[in-house]
GROMACS .gro file of C-alpha atoms in nm:
model
  224
    1MET     CA    1  -0.321  -1.172  -2.538
    2GLY     CA    2  -0.191  -1.155  -2.160
    3LYS     CA    3   0.147  -1.035  -2.007
    4ARG     CA    4   0.385  -1.377  -1.952
    5VAL     CA    5   0.647  -1.336  -1.702
    6LEU     CA    6   0.960  -1.493  -1.541
    7LEU     CA    7   0.955  -1.519  -1.163
    8VAL     CA    8   1.282  -1.597  -0.994
    9GLY     CA    9   1.277  -1.667  -0.599
   10ALA     CA   10   0.965  -1.765  -0.590
   11THR     CA   11   0.907  -2.019  -0.298
   12GLY     CA   12   1.048  -1.741  -0.070
   13LEU     CA   13   0.873  -1.526   0.113
   14VAL     CA   14   0.845  -1.200  -0.104
   15GLY     CA   15   0.805  -1.437  -0.371
   16GLN     CA   16   0.521  -1.644  -0.291
   17GLY     CA   17   0.339  -1.351  -0.239
   18VAL     CA   18   0.338  -1.187  -0.566
   19LEU     CA   19   0.323  -1.540  -0.716
   20ASP     CA   20  -0.023  -1.556  -0.524
   21VAL     CA   21  -0.135  -1.252  -0.672
   22PHE     CA   22  -0.049  -1.309  -1.046
   23LEU     CA   23  -0.152  -1.660  -1.029
   24GLN     CA   24  -0.469  -1.425  -0.882
   25ALA     CA   25  -0.451  -1.132  -1.186
   26SER     CA   26  -0.658  -1.154  -1.516
   27GLU     CA   27  -0.447  -0.912  -1.729
   28ILE     CA   28  -0.168  -1.234  -1.641
   29GLU     CA   29  -0.154  -1.453  -1.956
   30GLY     CA   30   0.148  -1.706  -1.846
   31ILE     CA   31   0.351  -1.718  -1.542
   32ALA     CA   32   0.762  -1.886  -1.549
   33VAL     CA   33   0.925  -1.968  -1.196
   34LEU     CA   34   1.315  -1.965  -1.329
   35VAL     CA   35   1.399  -2.261  -0.933
   36ARG     CA   36   1.670  -2.454  -0.890
   37ARG     CA   37   1.422  -2.735  -0.653
   38ALA     CA   38   1.156  -2.914  -0.738
   39PHE     CA   39   0.848  -2.700  -0.775
   40ALA     CA   40   0.427  -2.810  -0.773
   41ALA     CA   41   0.336  -2.646  -1.080
   42ALA     CA   42  -0.014  -2.711  -1.056
   43HIS     CA   43  -0.206  -2.435  -1.180
   44PRO     CA   44  -0.250  -2.390  -1.570
   45LYS     CA   45  -0.077  -2.043  -1.574
   46LEU     CA   46   0.256  -2.186  -1.452
   47ARG     CA   47   0.574  -2.348  -1.562
   48VAL     CA   48   0.856  -2.454  -1.420
   49LEU     CA   49   1.194  -2.386  -1.589
   50GLN     CA   50   1.464  -2.553  -1.306
   51VAL     CA   51   1.832  -2.564  -1.330
   52ALA     CA   52   2.108  -2.678  -1.106
   53ASP     CA   53   2.203  -2.350  -1.051
   54PHE     CA   54   2.194  -1.971  -1.162
   55SER     CA   55   2.481  -2.028  -1.322
   56ALA     CA   56   2.518  -1.866  -1.718
   57ALA     CA   57   2.614  -2.238  -1.889
   58ALA     CA   58   2.226  -2.351  -1.732
   59LEU     CA   59   2.079  -1.995  -1.798
   60SER     CA   60   2.196  -2.028  -2.154
   61GLY     CA   61   2.017  -2.366  -2.195
   62LEU     CA   62   1.656  -2.196  -2.111
   63ASP     CA   63   1.445  -2.081  -2.305
   64LEU     CA   64   1.328  -1.759  -2.193
   65SER     CA   65   1.192  -1.579  -2.527
   66GLY     CA   66   0.877  -1.415  -2.546
   67MET     CA   67   0.815  -1.336  -2.140
   68ASP     CA   68   0.722  -0.910  -2.086
   69ALA     CA   69   0.905  -0.947  -1.691
   70CYS     CA   70   1.145  -1.106  -1.518
   71LEU     CA   71   1.063  -1.067  -1.151
   72TYR     CA   72   1.360  -1.093  -0.935
   73CYS     CA   73   1.238  -1.137  -0.598
   74ALA     CA   74   1.527  -1.440  -0.450
   75GLY     CA   75   1.821  -1.275  -0.194
   76PRO     CA   76   1.982  -1.430   0.077
   77LEU     CA   77   1.937  -1.292   0.468
   78PRO     CA   78   2.279  -1.161   0.535
   79LEU     CA   79   2.293  -1.349   0.891
   80GLY     CA   80   2.588  -1.468   0.925
   81MET     CA   81   2.738  -1.406   0.575
   82THR     CA   82   3.058  -1.222   0.559
   83GLY     CA   83   3.031  -0.932   0.262
   84SER     CA   84   3.231  -1.139  -0.005
   85ALA     CA   85   2.965  -1.433  -0.012
   86TYR     CA   86   2.705  -1.223   0.019
   87ARG     CA   87   2.833  -1.020  -0.268
   88GLU     CA   88   2.822  -1.375  -0.479
   89ALA     CA   89   2.523  -1.489  -0.314
   90THR     CA   90   2.277  -1.208  -0.433
   91VAL     CA   91   2.463  -0.966  -0.735
   92ALA     CA   92   2.604  -1.305  -0.864
   93PRO     CA   93   2.354  -1.457  -1.011
   94LEU     CA   94   2.086  -1.128  -1.036
   95ALA     CA   95   2.348  -0.984  -1.304
   96ARG     CA   96   2.353  -1.381  -1.506
   97VAL     CA   97   1.981  -1.393  -1.451
   98VAL     CA   98   1.939  -1.055  -1.627
   99ASP     CA   99   2.204  -1.084  -1.895
  100ALA     CA  100   1.981  -1.425  -2.031
  101TYR     CA  101   1.648  -1.240  -1.958
  102ALA     CA  102   1.815  -0.958  -2.218
  103ALA     CA  103   1.983  -1.165  -2.463
  104ALA     CA  104   1.661  -1.342  -2.540
  105ASN     CA  105   1.403  -0.985  -2.414
  106PRO     CA  106   1.592  -0.715  -2.558
  107ALA     CA  107   1.224  -0.467  -2.498
  108GLY     CA  108   1.134  -0.626  -2.156
  109PHE     CA  109   1.113  -0.501  -1.813
  110VAL     CA  110   1.334  -0.636  -1.484
  111ALA     CA  111   1.159  -0.624  -1.156
  112TYR     CA  112   1.394  -0.638  -0.849
  113VAL     CA  113   1.305  -0.689  -0.443
  114SER     CA  114   1.607  -0.503  -0.326
  115GLY     CA  115   1.623  -0.327   0.043
  116MET     CA  116   1.548   0.002   0.186
  117GLY     CA  117   1.857   0.200   0.259
  118ALA     CA  118   2.026   0.048  -0.103
  119ASP     CA  119   2.324   0.246  -0.153
  120PRO     CA  120   2.663   0.111  -0.260
  121GLY     CA  121   2.858   0.406  -0.045
  122SER     CA  122   2.615   0.229   0.294
  123ARG     CA  123   2.920   0.131   0.542
  124LEU     CA  124   2.588  -0.111   0.596
  125MET     CA  125   2.722  -0.439   0.417
  126PRO     CA  126   2.383  -0.516   0.362
  127ALA     CA  127   2.268  -0.213   0.137
  128ARG     CA  128   2.593  -0.201   0.035
  129ILE     CA  129   2.596  -0.485  -0.150
  130LYS     CA  130   2.223  -0.448  -0.249
  131GLY     CA  131   2.296  -0.065  -0.423
  132GLU     CA  132   2.549  -0.284  -0.557
  133ALA     CA  133   2.277  -0.575  -0.705
  134GLU     CA  134   2.047  -0.187  -0.830
  135ARG     CA  135   2.392  -0.116  -1.044
  136VAL     CA  136   2.356  -0.419  -1.293
  137LEU     CA  137   1.948  -0.308  -1.378
  138ALA     CA  138   2.148  -0.006  -1.480
  139ARG     CA  139   2.366  -0.162  -1.650
  140SER     CA  140   2.190  -0.379  -1.827
  141GLY     CA  141   1.998  -0.134  -2.113
  142LEU     CA  142   1.613  -0.268  -1.987
  143ALA     CA  143   1.374  -0.089  -1.807
  144HIS     CA  144   1.401  -0.111  -1.438
  145THR     CA  145   1.221  -0.101  -1.100
  146SER     CA  146   1.410  -0.156  -0.783
  147LEU     CA  147   1.137  -0.161  -0.440
  148ARG     CA  148   1.346  -0.106  -0.139
  149PRO     CA  149   1.063  -0.251   0.139
  150GLY     CA  150   1.119  -0.268   0.465
  151VAL     CA  151   0.999  -0.505   0.742
  152VAL     CA  152   0.741  -0.750   0.511
  153ARG     CA  153   0.502  -0.862   0.672
  154PRO     CA  154   0.377  -1.210   0.570
  155LEU     CA  155  -0.009  -1.274   0.457
  156PRO     CA  156  -0.236  -1.533   0.571
  157GLY     CA  157  -0.078  -1.860   0.338
  158ILE     CA  158   0.236  -1.720   0.333
  159ALA     CA  159   0.501  -1.866   0.523
  160SER     CA  160   0.886  -1.792   0.487
  161PRO     CA  161   1.064  -2.122   0.370
  162HIS     CA  162   1.306  -2.139   0.762
  163ARG     CA  163   1.176  -2.241   1.003
  164LEU     CA  164   1.294  -1.993   1.237
  165ARG     CA  165   1.117  -1.677   1.001
  166ARG     CA  166   0.844  -1.889   1.055
  167TRP     CA  167   0.843  -1.882   1.414
  168LEU     CA  168   0.896  -1.542   1.469
  169TYR     CA  169   0.718  -1.416   1.270
  170ALA     CA  170   0.439  -1.596   1.373
  171LEU     CA  171   0.456  -1.462   1.693
  172GLY     CA  172   0.470  -1.101   1.592
  173ALA     CA  173   0.177  -1.117   1.301
  174PRO     CA  174  -0.002  -0.855   1.534
  175ALA     CA  175   0.191  -0.604   1.583
  176LEU     CA  176   0.319  -0.650   1.290
  177ALA     CA  177  -0.071  -0.555   1.102
  178VAL     CA  178  -0.031  -0.273   1.391
  179ALA     CA  179   0.295  -0.150   1.266
  180GLY     CA  180   0.174  -0.177   0.926
  181ARG     CA  181  -0.087   0.119   0.960
  182CYS     CA  182   0.129   0.316   1.137
  183LEU     CA  183   0.465   0.298   0.967
  184PRO     CA  184   0.333   0.266   0.614
  185GLY     CA  185   0.801   0.437   0.551
  186VAL     CA  186   0.939   0.141   0.730
  187PHE     CA  187   0.649  -0.181   0.734
  188THR     CA  188   0.460  -0.387   0.455
  189SER     CA  189   0.323  -0.685   0.322
  190THR     CA  190   0.424  -0.952   0.052
  191ARG     CA  191   0.022  -0.875  -0.132
  192ALA     CA  192   0.155  -0.520  -0.136
  193ILE     CA  193   0.490  -0.632  -0.271
  194GLY     CA  194   0.343  -0.806  -0.521
  195GLU     CA  195   0.033  -0.575  -0.647
  196CYS     CA  196   0.293  -0.318  -0.701
  197MET     CA  197   0.492  -0.552  -0.938
  198LEU     CA  198   0.122  -0.610  -1.130
  199ARG     CA  199   0.084  -0.228  -1.187
  200LEU     CA  200   0.448  -0.225  -1.320
  201VAL     CA  201   0.391  -0.500  -1.533
  202VAL     CA  202   0.084  -0.470  -1.650
  203ASP     CA  203   0.143  -0.045  -1.712
  204GLY     CA  204   0.418   0.012  -1.878
  205ARG     CA  205   0.459   0.412  -1.827
  206GLY     CA  206   0.685   0.570  -1.630
  207ARG     CA  207   0.833   0.318  -1.440
  208PRO     CA  208   1.034   0.424  -1.226
  209ALA     CA  209   1.399   0.292  -1.144
  210VAL     CA  210   1.359   0.287  -0.726
  211ILE     CA  211   1.030   0.286  -0.565
  212GLU     CA  212   1.117   0.336  -0.151
  213ASN     CA  213   0.874   0.137   0.103
  214ALA     CA  214   0.582   0.434   0.101
  215GLY     CA  215   0.635   0.382  -0.290
  216ILE     CA  216   0.574   0.044  -0.263
  217ALA     CA  217   0.244   0.041  -0.085
  218ARG     CA  218   0.089   0.387  -0.309
  219ALA     CA  219   0.115   0.190  -0.630
  220ALA     CA  220  -0.065  -0.136  -0.436
  221ARG     CA  221  -0.322   0.053  -0.412
  222ALA     CA  222  -0.294   0.162  -0.750
  223SER     CA  223  -0.313  -0.156  -0.837
  224GLY     CA  224  -0.613  -0.197  -0.667
   0.00000   0.00000   0.00000
């Protein structure tokens, strides 16, 4: 039997890349995408779990049992957000999803897409709140890994849901490709994150608490 996973954030830039990798993987039997808006599921491995919001009440009505892993790729950009607003949009929904997943899968695993420099003691607001989010996993009692990518390059077929970011990525694609090869400690790709997550799900041994950007690339190569 293959692995079954819950994917949160499938419409985002990183989530699209992760979904693409998992759909192609023979080791994956099923993927449940947790979304708040309509999602086209035209693949036999996919099923959609749509809720109005990620509140405890909405999540409690879902059947999340039998999921080997929860892949959490959701989260807004902090641009123009206050610290309290970013915390409410980042830490709070993660905590509620992890609680719901853990209740149904006490022996499960969570892979969370955090960010480079995540540290609850950081002076930088986004890094500090990402660090607080990582603490949610530590308190959950579940096996878990936080991936800390730097600059993420979308590969062909992956598009940001935000118009400005799509334009910026298209404009900077050649430079990002070169930077990715020259600075593996800073740059990564949507596929590398997906392949790293796939290895964590399929090979349950030695899951570290944190994988930094350069480690994402190494894990992706190892999975291939």
